[in-house]
Amino acid sequence: MMGGPVLFGVRHLSPAVAFQLRRALDKAQPALVLVEGPSDLNDQMPWLCHPETRFPAAILAYTRKPPVRTILYPFAIYSPEVQAILWAREHGVECRFMDLPSSVFLALEPERLPPPGEEGKDGEEGESTGDNDRTTESVYRRLELFTGEDHDTFWERTFEQLEDTEGYRDACNTFGRQLRQAAADRPRRVAETIVREAYMKRVITQAASSGVPAERIFCVCGAFHVAGLEENQPLTDEEEAALPRMDSCVTLMPYSYYRLSSRSGYGAGNKAPAYFELLWEALHQGGLERAPYLYLTRLAAAHRAAGNLVSSAEVIEAVRLAGTLAAMRGSRYPTLSDLRDASVATMGHGNFSELALAAADTEIGKKIGSLPQGVSRTSVQEDFYQQLRELRLVKFRTVEVQRLDLDLREKLNVQSQKAALADLRRSFFLHRLRVLDIPFATLLPSQQEGANWGEYWELRWTPEAEIQIVESSLLGDTIEGAAAFALKEKAEQSTSIAQAASLFQDAFLCGMPAAAAHALSVLQRLSVDAAALADVAETAQRLSLVARYGDLRRFDAAPVTPLIRQLYLRACLTLTDACICDAKAALAVTSAMEQLNALQLDHDFLEEERWLSLLADISDRDDLNTRCSGFAMAVLLERGAADEELLAREVARRLSPGVPAELGAGWFEGLAGKNRYALIARLSLWRHLSDYLDSLDDEAFRRALVFLRRAFADFSPSEKNDIAESLGELWDVNPTQTAEILMNDTTAVEQEMLSSLEEFDFDDI
């Protein structure tokens, strides 16, 4: 284009391209710099240039209405686009984005996704010369077959090492043109590319017609688009007005090198972002000949930090070997592939596994960007970062998983109420994030049974957390407001008391009484309808947690007590009928019995006599699932409501020759479901079991043995050994032999036999 604008083709996230670009800008001294990027994001440029901005960072565009659609534009310090913007700011030159607005991209987004099976390898989302889709993947595969190296190594060896600016520009533009000709794009993708280039051409034409000399316009775009900008016509006013759009917002967010790497699913031709920043540093410290020394010394330092030995001689030898490999492979300087091979041979003793952690630290890195205060954010983002500062959680905003242990009890040795309840406030905040599905904190299981004053979390920041925070802005202006809306919406959609109880518990854990009251009203409305025993027991248990620990979390639990009474009574009235079930359903019934037993023990206002009488009835009846009856007996024994005489009578009755083997073994399985140490200590129980087994014929014995093995499946090795010793003493055999007979895993044939129990019809008893 003689006398036209300068078209400088780039590869996104390429340090050498960024370096050559600044040289080209110095030479051209343009009056206007246009950069490939959504043209409605120009107001974000000042923040990208802010002295307190630390890369990597990304511009996030998202729709205002659900379902939320988002698109990301990530940048590193060595991104050519960033360096073009910084150069323009440093030289007082106007700079603008020139691609389709993000509102148009968001409108096109559902159509832009590739069909299943056409995703790029390693999850890469774009071809790295600017097309930013997967359509050139087949071209890269053919290139790999031709060169014997992956396309990232090919680019680094062929283009990153070009030191002549004009030579680079010509080579990169030529490569983009050839790539464009070879790419087998789908028709829709071709059409979208043409529209994008026509829009960019329109922006360039408008700039020239506004008085800026065409030759003083400098355009930075993906090399893939250079030919299109040279050949295509600009978009007309009618065509521009016909473009689809969606109401959208834009925000700037911190990003991470891990997310930029191909390991996280966004490759963009930048599998090793920390390494490419190292190349950027080398270019400013004298040239790429510095890169091998920077890489290998940092790799050695990381390997030593992990507790491994690396000598200076090994590092020196690695530098020499990398240079030799580069010469053999036809490049002036070693590439990452050469450096990796050299380091494995010298420092890794031929095994990459020895260097894997150090390589990840040196090549990918743990860097997370940061933004200055005042940057344009949603109100939810502002609230999130403010609470991080107030709750002293900023140090947990890293890519490494960190543990946070909370003690929710009020601290009496501090002066202010805020400090006294600091951990409780942190708990409220983290639970609200959990309710909003913001992947910043993960709640771990409690390490002390019954000690609900302790909470244990793992915290780790990812860009996905930031995206979810932005999406939460559709629900409210603050984290608390968004969580309240989410809980209310889910509560109104609840169809069972178990769902409503779960939301009530979440509101309780979030420290949000109003949301809890709404969930409780929904729960009370749903409780009028019939509900399964398992749902009733689970709901009562969740409400019990609130009643027991409400004071600890500054919550008035008084409204919960009447509902617990109501659910307890309902469970007692339906439990017996629920015990008429098959073997599969018996697992859920016994689990509900366990929950109800704990519920009654935790609350004095629940009738103990009713519960014990009910258990005695279930234990005594012959027309119920025998596993349920055995479990009822186990609960009675644990609570001291059954003596040795009753146990002996039940064992003799349930484990008698007239009872089918599966029923007797099923009863014993239920009995063994609780209070195991007390059962193991009862030698009389094992004597009855021994007598029962002796009375069976061969077929019945084999069937009983199968079910007894299942009964012992959950026992610990030490418990199994204690049982084997008791039975071995009674049978006068080696305990090891007893253990092999009773404790082995079930075989395929035995498993088939087990399935027959699940189909047993207890109505025929």
Coordinates of N, CA, C and O in Angstrom, one line a residue, residues 496-635:
S496 N -38.3 -29.4 47.6 CA -38.3 -30.4 48.7 C -37.8 -29.7 50.0 O -37.1 -28.7 49.9
I497 N -38.2 -30.3 51.1 CA -37.7 -29.7 52.4 C -36.2 -29.8 52.6 O -35.6 -28.9 53.2
A498 N -35.6 -30.8 52.0 CA -34.2 -31.0 52.1 C -33.5 -29.8 51.3 O -32.5 -29.3 51.8
Q499 N -34.0 -29.5 50.2 CA -33.4 -28.3 49.4 C -33.5 -27.0 50.2 O -32.6 -26.3 50.4
A500 N -34.7 -26.8 50.7 CA -34.9 -25.6 51.5 C -34.1 -25.5 52.8 O -33.6 -24.5 53.2
A501 N -33.9 -26.7 53.4 CA -33.1 -26.8 54.6 C -31.7 -26.5 54.3 O -31.0 -25.8 55.1
S502 N -31.2 -27.0 53.2 CA -29.8 -26.7 52.8 C -29.6 -25.2 52.6 O -28.5 -24.7 53.0
L503 N -30.5 -24.5 52.0 CA -30.4 -23.1 51.8 C -30.5 -22.3 53.1 O -29.8 -21.3 53.3
F504 N -31.4 -22.8 54.0 CA -31.4 -22.2 55.3 C -30.1 -22.3 56.0 O -29.6 -21.3 56.7
Q505 N -29.5 -23.5 56.0 CA -28.2 -23.7 56.6 C -27.1 -22.7 56.0 O -26.3 -22.2 56.7
D506 N -27.2 -22.6 54.6 CA -26.2 -21.7 54.0 C -26.4 -20.3 54.5 O -25.4 -19.6 54.7
A507 N -27.7 -19.8 54.6 CA -27.9 -18.5 55.0 C -27.4 -18.3 56.5 O -26.9 -17.2 56.8
F508 N -27.6 -19.3 57.3 CA -27.1 -19.3 58.7 C -25.6 -19.2 58.7 O -25.0 -18.4 59.4
L509 N -24.9 -20.0 57.8 CA -23.4 -19.9 57.8 C -22.9 -18.6 57.2 O -21.8 -18.2 57.6
C510 N -23.7 -18.0 56.4 CA -23.3 -16.7 55.8 C -23.6 -15.5 56.7 O -23.2 -14.4 56.4
G511 N -24.3 -15.8 57.9 CA -24.6 -14.7 58.8 C -25.6 -13.8 58.2 O -25.5 -12.5 58.4
M512 N -26.6 -14.3 57.6 CA -27.6 -13.5 56.9 C -29.0 -13.8 57.4 O -29.7 -14.7 56.8
P513 N -29.5 -13.3 58.5 CA -30.7 -13.6 59.2 C -32.0 -13.5 58.3 O -32.9 -14.3 58.3
A514 N -32.0 -12.4 57.5 CA -33.2 -12.2 56.6 C -33.3 -13.3 55.6 O -34.4 -13.8 55.3
A515 N -32.2 -13.6 55.0 CA -32.2 -14.7 54.0 C -32.6 -16.0 54.7 O -33.3 -16.9 54.1
A516 N -32.1 -16.2 55.9 CA -32.5 -17.5 56.6 C -33.9 -17.5 56.9 O -34.6 -18.6 56.8
A517 N -34.5 -16.4 57.3 CA -35.9 -16.3 57.6 C -36.8 -16.7 56.4 O -37.8 -17.4 56.5
H518 N -36.4 -16.2 55.2 CA -37.1 -16.5 54.0 C -37.0 -17.9 53.6 O -38.0 -18.6 53.3
A519 N -35.8 -18.5 53.8 CA -35.6 -19.9 53.5 C -36.5 -20.8 54.5 O -37.0 -21.8 54.1
L520 N -36.5 -20.3 55.7 CA -37.3 -21.1 56.7 C -38.8 -21.0 56.4 O -39.5 -22.0 56.6
S521 N -39.3 -19.9 55.9 CA -40.7 -19.8 55.5 C -41.0 -20.7 54.4 O -42.1 -21.4 54.4
V522 N -40.1 -20.8 53.4 CA -40.3 -21.8 52.3 C -40.2 -23.2 52.8 O -41.1 -24.1 52.4
L523 N -39.4 -23.5 53.8 CA -39.3 -24.8 54.4 C -40.6 -25.2 55.1 O -41.1 -26.3 54.9
Q524 N -41.1 -24.3 55.8 CA -42.4 -24.5 56.6 C -43.5 -24.8 55.6 O -44.4 -25.6 55.8
R525 N -43.5 -24.1 54.5 CA -44.6 -24.3 53.5 C -44.5 -25.6 52.8 O -45.5 -26.4 52.7
L526 N -43.2 -26.0 52.5 CA -43.0 -27.3 51.9 C -43.2 -28.5 52.9 O -43.6 -29.6 52.4
S527 N -43.0 -28.2 54.2 CA -43.1 -29.3 55.1 C -44.6 -29.8 55.3 O -44.8 -30.9 55.9
V528 N -45.5 -29.0 54.8 CA -46.9 -29.5 54.9 C -47.2 -30.7 54.0 O -48.0 -31.6 54.3
D529 N -46.4 -30.8 52.9 CA -46.6 -31.9 52.0 C -45.8 -33.2 52.5 O -44.9 -33.0 53.4
A530 N -46.2 -34.3 51.9 CA -45.5 -35.5 52.3 C -44.0 -35.5 51.9 O -43.7 -34.9 50.9
A531 N -43.1 -36.1 52.7 CA -41.7 -36.1 52.3 C -41.1 -37.4 52.7 O -41.6 -38.1 53.7
A532 N -40.1 -37.8 52.0 CA -39.4 -39.1 52.3 C -38.7 -39.0 53.7 O -38.3 -37.9 54.1
L533 N -38.6 -40.1 54.3 CA -37.9 -40.2 55.6 C -36.5 -39.6 55.6 O -36.1 -38.8 56.5
A534 N -35.8 -39.9 54.5 CA -34.4 -39.4 54.4 C -34.4 -37.9 54.3 O -33.5 -37.2 55.0
D535 N -35.3 -37.3 53.6 CA -35.4 -35.8 53.5 C -35.8 -35.2 54.9 O -35.2 -34.2 55.3
V536 N -36.7 -35.8 55.6 CA -37.1 -35.3 56.9 C -35.9 -35.4 57.9 O -35.6 -34.4 58.6
A537 N -35.2 -36.5 57.9 CA -34.0 -36.6 58.8 C -32.9 -35.6 58.5 O -32.4 -35.0 59.3
E538 N -32.6 -35.5 57.2 CA -31.6 -34.5 56.8 C -32.0 -33.1 57.1 O -31.2 -32.3 57.6
T539 N -33.2 -32.8 56.9 CA -33.7 -31.4 57.2 C -33.6 -31.2 58.7 O -33.1 -30.1 59.1
A540 N -34.1 -32.1 59.5 CA -34.0 -32.0 61.0 C -32.5 -31.8 61.4 O -32.3 -31.0 62.3
Q541 N -31.6 -32.5 60.8 CA -30.2 -32.5 61.2 C -29.7 -31.1 60.9 O -28.9 -30.5 61.7
R542 N -30.0 -30.5 59.7 CA -29.5 -29.2 59.3 C -30.1 -28.1 60.3 O -29.4 -27.2 60.7
L543 N -31.3 -28.2 60.7 CA -31.9 -27.3 61.6 C -31.3 -27.5 63.0 O -31.1 -26.5 63.7
S544 N -31.0 -28.7 63.3 CA -30.3 -29.0 64.6 C -29.0 -28.2 64.7 O -28.6 -27.7 65.8
L545 N -28.2 -28.2 63.6 CA -27.0 -27.5 63.6 C -27.2 -26.0 64.0 O -26.4 -25.5 64.8
V546 N -28.2 -25.4 63.4 CA -28.5 -24.0 63.7 C -28.9 -23.8 65.1 O -28.4 -22.9 65.8
A547 N -29.7 -24.7 65.6 CA -30.2 -24.6 67.0 C -29.0 -24.8 68.0 O -29.0 -24.1 69.0
R548 N -28.1 -25.7 67.7 CA -27.0 -26.0 68.6 C -25.9 -24.9 68.6 O -25.3 -24.6 69.6
Y549 N -25.7 -24.3 67.4 CA -24.5 -23.4 67.3 C -24.9 -22.0 66.9 O -24.1 -21.2 66.4
G550 N -26.2 -21.7 67.1 CA -26.7 -20.4 66.7 C -26.0 -19.3 67.5 O -25.6 -18.2 66.9
D551 N -25.8 -19.4 68.8 CA -25.1 -18.4 69.6 C -23.7 -18.2 69.1 O -23.2 -17.0 69.1
L552 N -23.0 -19.3 68.7 CA -21.6 -19.1 68.3 C -21.5 -18.2 67.0 O -20.6 -17.4 66.9
R553 N -22.5 -18.3 66.2 CA -22.5 -17.5 65.0 C -23.5 -16.3 65.0 O -23.8 -15.7 64.0
R554 N -23.8 -15.9 66.3 CA -24.7 -14.7 66.5 C -26.0 -14.8 65.8 O -26.4 -13.9 65.1
F555 N -26.7 -15.9 66.0 CA -27.9 -16.1 65.2 C -29.0 -16.6 66.2 O -28.8 -17.4 67.1
D556 N -30.2 -16.0 66.1 CA -31.3 -16.3 66.9 C -32.0 -17.6 66.4 O -32.6 -17.6 65.3
A557 N -31.8 -18.7 67.1 CA -32.3 -20.0 66.6 C -33.7 -20.3 67.2 O -34.2 -21.4 66.9
A558 N -34.3 -19.4 67.9 CA -35.6 -19.7 68.5 C -36.7 -20.2 67.5 O -37.4 -21.1 67.8
P559 N -36.8 -19.6 66.3 CA -37.9 -20.0 65.4 C -37.7 -21.4 64.9 O -38.6 -22.0 64.3
V560 N -36.5 -22.0 65.1 CA -36.2 -23.3 64.5 C -36.7 -24.4 65.4 O -37.1 -25.5 64.9
T561 N -36.8 -24.2 66.7 CA -37.2 -25.3 67.6 C -38.5 -25.9 67.3 O -38.6 -27.1 67.3
P562 N -39.6 -25.1 67.1 CA -40.9 -25.8 66.8 C -40.8 -26.7 65.5 O -41.5 -27.7 65.5
L563 N -40.1 -26.2 64.5 CA -40.0 -27.0 63.3 C -39.2 -28.3 63.5 O -39.5 -29.4 63.0
I564 N -38.2 -28.3 64.4 CA -37.4 -29.5 64.7 C -38.4 -30.5 65.4 O -38.4 -31.7 65.1
R565 N -39.2 -30.0 66.3 CA -40.2 -30.9 67.0 C -41.1 -31.5 66.0 O -41.4 -32.7 66.1
Q566 N -41.6 -30.7 65.1 CA -42.6 -31.2 64.1 C -41.9 -32.3 63.2 O -42.5 -33.3 63.0
L567 N -40.7 -32.0 62.7 CA -40.0 -33.0 61.9 C -39.7 -34.3 62.6 O -39.8 -35.4 62.1
Y568 N -39.3 -34.1 63.9 CA -39.0 -35.3 64.7 C -40.2 -36.2 64.9 O -40.2 -37.4 64.7
L569 N -41.4 -35.6 65.2 CA -42.6 -36.3 65.3 C -43.0 -37.0 64.1 O -43.4 -38.2 64.1
R570 N -42.9 -36.3 62.9 CA -43.2 -36.9 61.7 C -42.3 -38.1 61.4 O -42.8 -39.2 60.9
A571 N -41.0 -38.0 61.6 CA -40.1 -39.1 61.4 C -40.4 -40.3 62.3 O -40.4 -41.4 61.8
C572 N -40.8 -40.0 63.5 CA -41.1 -41.1 64.4 C -42.4 -41.9 63.9 O -42.5 -43.1 64.0
L573 N -43.3 -41.1 63.3 CA -44.6 -41.7 62.9 C -44.4 -42.5 61.6 O -45.2 -43.4 61.3
T574 N -43.4 -42.2 60.8 CA -43.2 -42.9 59.5 C -42.1 -43.9 59.5 O -41.9 -44.6 58.5
L575 N -41.3 -43.9 60.5 CA -40.1 -44.7 60.5 C -40.4 -46.2 60.3 O -39.8 -46.9 59.6
T576 N -41.4 -46.7 61.1 CA -41.7 -48.1 61.0 C -42.1 -48.6 59.6 O -41.6 -49.6 59.1
D577 N -42.9 -47.8 59.0 CA -43.4 -48.1 57.6 C -42.2 -48.1 56.6 O -42.1 -48.9 55.7
A578 N -41.2 -47.1 56.9 CA -40.1 -47.0 56.0 C -39.2 -48.2 56.1 O -38.4 -48.5 55.2
C579 N -39.2 -49.0 57.2 CA -38.4 -50.2 57.4 C -38.9 -51.4 56.6 O -38.3 -52.4 56.6
I580 N -40.1 -51.2 56.0 CA -40.5 -52.3 55.1 C -40.0 -52.0 53.7 O -40.6 -51.3 52.9
C581 N -38.8 -52.5 53.5 CA -38.1 -52.1 52.3 C -37.1 -53.1 51.8 O -36.9 -54.1 52.6
D582 N -36.4 -52.9 50.7 CA -35.4 -53.9 50.2 C -34.1 -53.5 50.8 O -33.9 -52.5 51.5
A583 N -33.1 -54.3 50.4 CA -31.7 -54.1 51.0 C -31.1 -52.7 50.6 O -30.4 -52.1 51.3
K584 N -31.4 -52.3 49.3 CA -30.8 -51.0 48.8 C -31.4 -49.9 49.6 O -30.7 -49.0 50.1
A585 N -32.7 -49.9 49.8 CA -33.4 -48.8 50.5 C -33.0 -48.8 52.0 O -33.1 -47.8 52.7
A586 N -32.7 -50.0 52.5 CA -32.4 -50.1 54.0 C -31.2 -49.2 54.4 O -31.1 -48.7 55.5
L587 N -30.2 -49.0 53.4 CA -29.1 -48.2 53.7 C -29.5 -46.8 54.0 O -29.0 -46.1 55.0
A588 N -30.5 -46.2 53.2 CA -31.0 -44.9 53.5 C -31.8 -44.8 54.8 O -31.7 -43.8 55.5
V589 N -32.5 -45.9 55.1 CA -33.3 -45.9 56.3 C -32.4 -45.9 57.5 O -32.7 -45.1 58.5
T590 N -31.4 -46.7 57.5 CA -30.5 -46.8 58.7 C -29.7 -45.5 58.9 O -29.4 -45.1 60.0
S591 N -29.4 -44.9 57.7 CA -28.7 -43.6 57.8 C -29.7 -42.5 58.5 O -29.2 -41.7 59.3
A592 N -30.9 -42.6 58.1 CA -31.9 -41.6 58.7 C -32.1 -42.0 60.2 O -32.2 -41.0 61.0
M593 N -32.1 -43.2 60.6 CA -32.2 -43.6 62.0 C -31.0 -43.1 62.8 O -31.2 -42.6 63.9
E594 N -29.8 -43.1 62.2 CA -28.6 -42.6 62.8 C -28.8 -41.1 63.0 O -28.5 -40.5 64.1
Q595 N -29.3 -40.4 62.0 CA -29.5 -38.9 62.1 C -30.5 -38.6 63.2 O -30.3 -37.6 64.0
L596 N -31.6 -39.3 63.2 CA -32.6 -39.0 64.2 C -32.2 -39.4 65.6 O -32.5 -38.6 66.6
N597 N -31.4 -40.4 65.8 CA -30.9 -40.7 67.1 C -30.0 -39.6 67.6 O -30.0 -39.2 68.8
A598 N -29.1 -39.1 66.7 CA -28.2 -38.0 67.1 C -29.0 -36.7 67.4 O -28.7 -36.0 68.4
L599 N -30.1 -36.5 66.7 CA -31.0 -35.4 66.9 C -31.6 -35.4 68.3 O -31.6 -34.4 69.0
Q600 N -32.1 -36.6 68.7 CA -32.8 -36.7 70.0 C -31.7 -36.5 71.1 O -32.0 -35.9 72.1
L601 N -30.5 -37.0 70.9 CA -29.5 -36.9 71.9 C -29.1 -35.4 72.1 O -28.7 -35.0 73.2
D602 N -29.1 -34.7 71.0 CA -28.7 -33.3 71.1 C -29.7 -32.3 71.6 O -29.3 -31.2 72.0
H603 N -31.0 -32.7 71.7 CA -32.0 -31.8 72.1 C -32.9 -32.4 73.2 O -33.6 -33.4 73.0
D604 N -32.9 -31.9 74.4 CA -33.6 -32.4 75.5 C -35.1 -32.2 75.3 O -35.9 -32.9 75.9
F605 N -35.5 -31.3 74.4 CA -37.0 -31.1 74.2 C -37.6 -32.1 73.3 O -38.8 -32.1 73.1
L606 N -36.9 -33.0 72.8 CA -37.4 -34.1 72.0 C -37.6 -35.4 72.9 O -36.7 -35.7 73.6
E607 N -38.8 -36.0 72.8 CA -39.1 -37.1 73.7 C -38.2 -38.3 73.6 O -38.2 -39.0 72.5
E608 N -37.5 -38.6 74.6 CA -36.6 -39.8 74.5 C -37.4 -41.1 74.6 O -37.1 -42.0 73.9
E609 N -38.4 -41.1 75.5 CA -39.2 -42.3 75.7 C -39.9 -42.8 74.4 O -39.9 -44.0 74.0
R610 N -40.4 -41.8 73.6 CA -41.0 -42.1 72.3 C -40.0 -42.8 71.4 O -40.3 -43.8 70.7
W611 N -38.8 -42.2 71.3 CA -37.7 -42.7 70.4 C -37.3 -44.1 70.8 O -37.2 -45.0 70.0
L612 N -37.0 -44.4 72.1 CA -36.6 -45.7 72.6 C -37.7 -46.7 72.4 O -37.4 -47.9 72.0
S613 N -38.9 -46.4 72.6 CA -40.0 -47.3 72.4 C -40.1 -47.7 70.9 O -40.4 -48.9 70.6
L614 N -40.0 -46.7 70.1 CA -40.0 -47.0 68.6 C -38.9 -47.9 68.2 O -39.1 -48.9 67.4
L615 N -37.7 -47.7 68.7 CA -36.6 -48.5 68.4 C -36.8 -50.0 68.8 O -36.5 -51.0 68.2
A616 N -37.3 -50.1 70.1 CA -37.6 -51.4 70.6 C -38.6 -52.2 69.7 O -38.5 -53.4 69.5
D617 N -39.6 -51.5 69.2 CA -40.6 -52.1 68.4 C -40.0 -52.6 67.1 O -40.3 -53.7 66.6
I618 N -39.2 -51.7 66.5 CA -38.5 -52.1 65.2 C -37.6 -53.2 65.4 O -37.5 -54.2 64.6
S619 N -36.9 -53.2 66.5 CA -35.9 -54.3 66.8 C -36.6 -55.6 67.0 O -36.1 -56.7 66.6
D620 N -37.9 -55.6 67.5 CA -38.6 -56.8 67.9 C -39.4 -57.4 66.7 O -39.6 -58.6 66.7
R621 N -39.8 -56.6 65.8 CA -40.7 -57.1 64.7 C -39.9 -57.9 63.7 O -38.8 -57.7 63.4
D622 N -40.7 -58.9 63.2 CA -40.1 -59.9 62.2 C -40.5 -59.5 60.8 O -40.0 -60.2 59.8
D623 N -41.4 -58.6 60.6 CA -41.9 -58.3 59.3 C -41.2 -57.0 58.6 O -41.7 -56.5 57.6
L624 N -40.2 -56.6 59.2 CA -39.4 -55.4 58.7 C -38.1 -55.9 58.1 O -37.7 -57.0 58.3
N625 N -37.4 -55.0 57.4 CA -36.1 -55.3 56.9 C -35.2 -55.7 58.0 O -35.1 -54.9 59.0
T626 N -34.6 -56.8 58.0 CA -33.8 -57.3 59.1 C -32.6 -56.4 59.4 O -32.1 -56.3 60.5
R627 N -32.0 -55.8 58.4 CA -30.9 -54.8 58.6 C -31.4 -53.7 59.5 O -30.7 -53.2 60.4
C628 N -32.6 -53.2 59.2 CA -33.2 -52.1 60.0 C -33.4 -52.5 61.5 O -33.1 -51.8 62.4
S629 N -33.9 -53.7 61.6 CA -34.1 -54.3 63.0 C -32.8 -54.4 63.7 O -32.7 -54.1 64.9
G630 N -31.8 -54.9 63.0 CA -30.5 -55.1 63.6 C -29.9 -53.7 64.0 O -29.2 -53.6 65.1
F631 N -30.0 -52.7 63.2 CA -29.5 -51.4 63.5 C -30.2 -50.8 64.7 O -29.6 -50.1 65.5
A632 N -31.6 -51.0 64.8 CA -32.3 -50.5 65.9 C -31.8 -51.2 67.2 O -31.6 -50.5 68.3
M633 N -31.5 -52.5 67.2 CA -30.9 -53.1 68.4 C -29.5 -52.5 68.7 O -29.2 -52.3 69.9
A634 N -28.7 -52.2 67.7 CA -27.4 -51.6 67.9 C -27.6 -50.2 68.6 O -26.8 -49.9 69.6
V635 N -28.5 -49.4 68.2 CA -28.8 -48.1 68.9 C -29.2 -48.3 70.3 O -28.7 -47.6 71.2

